[in-house]
Amino acid sequence: MIVTLRGRMSEEEVEGFSVLAKALADQGVQYIFGIVGIPVMEVATAAQQAGIKYIGMRNEQAACYAAQAIGYLTGRPGVCLAVSGPGVLHTIGGLANAQSNCWPVLLIGGASDQDQDGMGAFQECPQVEACRPYCKYSARPPSIELIPYHVAKAVKSATHGRPGAAYLDLPGNLLSGTVEEALVQPFPRCPPPPASLASPKAVSEAVALLGRAQRPLVIVGKGAAYGRAEEQVKLFIQKTGLPFLPTPMGKGVLPDDHPQCVAPARSRALLQADVVLLLGARLNWILHFGRPPRYAPNAKFIQVDLCAEEFHNSVQGSVSLLGDVKEVCGQLMEASPGILHPSPSPWWDSLREKMQADTATNNNMSLDTSVPLNYYAVFHHLHQLLPEDCIIVSEGANTMDIGRTLLLNKHPRHRLDAGTFGTMGVGLGYAIAAALWAQDNAPGKRVVCVEGDSAFGFSGMELETIYRYNLPIIIVIVNNNGIYGGLTEELFADIREGTDPALSTPPTSLLPQAHYERMASVFGGSGHFCSTIPQMQKAVGQALKNDKPSLINVMINPMAQRKAQDFDWLTRSKL
């Protein structure tokens, strides 16, 4: 006789939640993030008994962010577990983020019992339909016996082709029901997606076009990081001598301090390039759609992507290389005769001139440590303190954008940020996932989460999750009292004096001088309040010496901004 979580039953029978947990384990799921309740309470316990780590979060949206970050870091989808109705609906922002980012994640949602459909059941909601627009696969297994099949199909959908989100709807009666174990058919583990090669003819055309270019540029995207293409990209870049530019999460595929990285000259490189090779990068808003005024009107594009629908999406491409970015990079490297654009040259000279000017401007602002601090000073001195192999999680407006230029990465998949969907609130969920990944795969590696004060507010209660699981994450809040920019205490008080705060408080303003670091003490830790560089240096130094969570609140000038830009943030010219 087998004793189960719900009591005694015959050894020939098995319960639905146990079938689900075993199916997830069979598919290689290692982590589940979620919030338990009716009807999924037993799922989390059964998963732990099956050897799957369960991390209880404080908000379903943050749980979905953590699950997809694990998917990005491992190539195997993490699972988000949510209760029915509001619980599932809270994850939809996370599903949309995963779809946009092309990160694999599997959401498992509880649902009201099937025999109560249409009767106004507890938290009854059309969840399969609600999730479908944001998923590659959204389904409800019709029986306990078929749960393993649908789990396998969901994992395959989330990982094969362009990665993304999948949803499985599990009614309470299915989870708590029983079935003869012999009727349950385990489904084999879904293999990794097959790697495909591009057409040899198209590869030759791409190399020839790069060889004729006067001002070539390679853009290394997040797809190259997800595709574990770093070795092939490195060999290709080194062999051809081409300048390259990483996208935000393409940083680290090649080190940011690589001699061929032209990130400090980003605007000029994009504007003047005549041939652009995209390695796992899309011509979306992050790359300004490949259109003027950010690019030359006659610029030619060579696209490498595993999704044919991505080709010619915003501009007409010149060469389309359909295949796995890792394999296609190998093809390009093999087909390249050698140096395609030697240095020195007018193109390289122009890029280096711009890089030197941009670096000098950054350095001038970085060395200005007067109080109140500016962004550049904070990030410059923070970078000097951090281990070069740390994983950097970053979100916010200026915090993320300026931090990207000064907090350098030397390793792939070591930067996680707001991504393609531009989602705020992802930071703590991503950091939790990264810290768990590091514990299991790279012990001793530190995770540093750099947050704007506004961004921190979206998921700040996940700080309790971090302390509960004792994850040694260093959280640095860059606090400017607002969204984009806030107010000083004095001006905040003056504006609101004698008025209705709801009518007088600027929409971008947050409470000035908020002591977020005091939240650490609520959970048994200690925080740091910093307004000078020496204070920040001391706080970060202390944080790096221990293996516990740390919360550092760094006050900066509410009026601090980015340096002057040639173009607006998207494609709108300021000229």
XYZ file of C-alpha atoms in Angstrom, residues 14 22 43 84 93 139 154 208 232 265 288 309 344 408 413 519:
16
model
C -1.707 7.461 -8.774
C 6.820 13.179 -12.490
C 1.748 20.191 -6.937
C -6.643 29.706 -10.772
C 2.684 40.178 -18.177
C -4.001 23.777 -23.659
C 4.552 22.293 -23.964
C 31.131 38.408 -50.469
C 31.964 30.600 -32.975
C 30.682 54.618 -30.919
C 15.743 51.306 -34.442
C 9.309 35.157 -40.412
C 43.790 50.868 -39.782
C 30.978 45.910 -18.507
C 24.440 35.430 -20.391
C 13.593 46.973 4.406
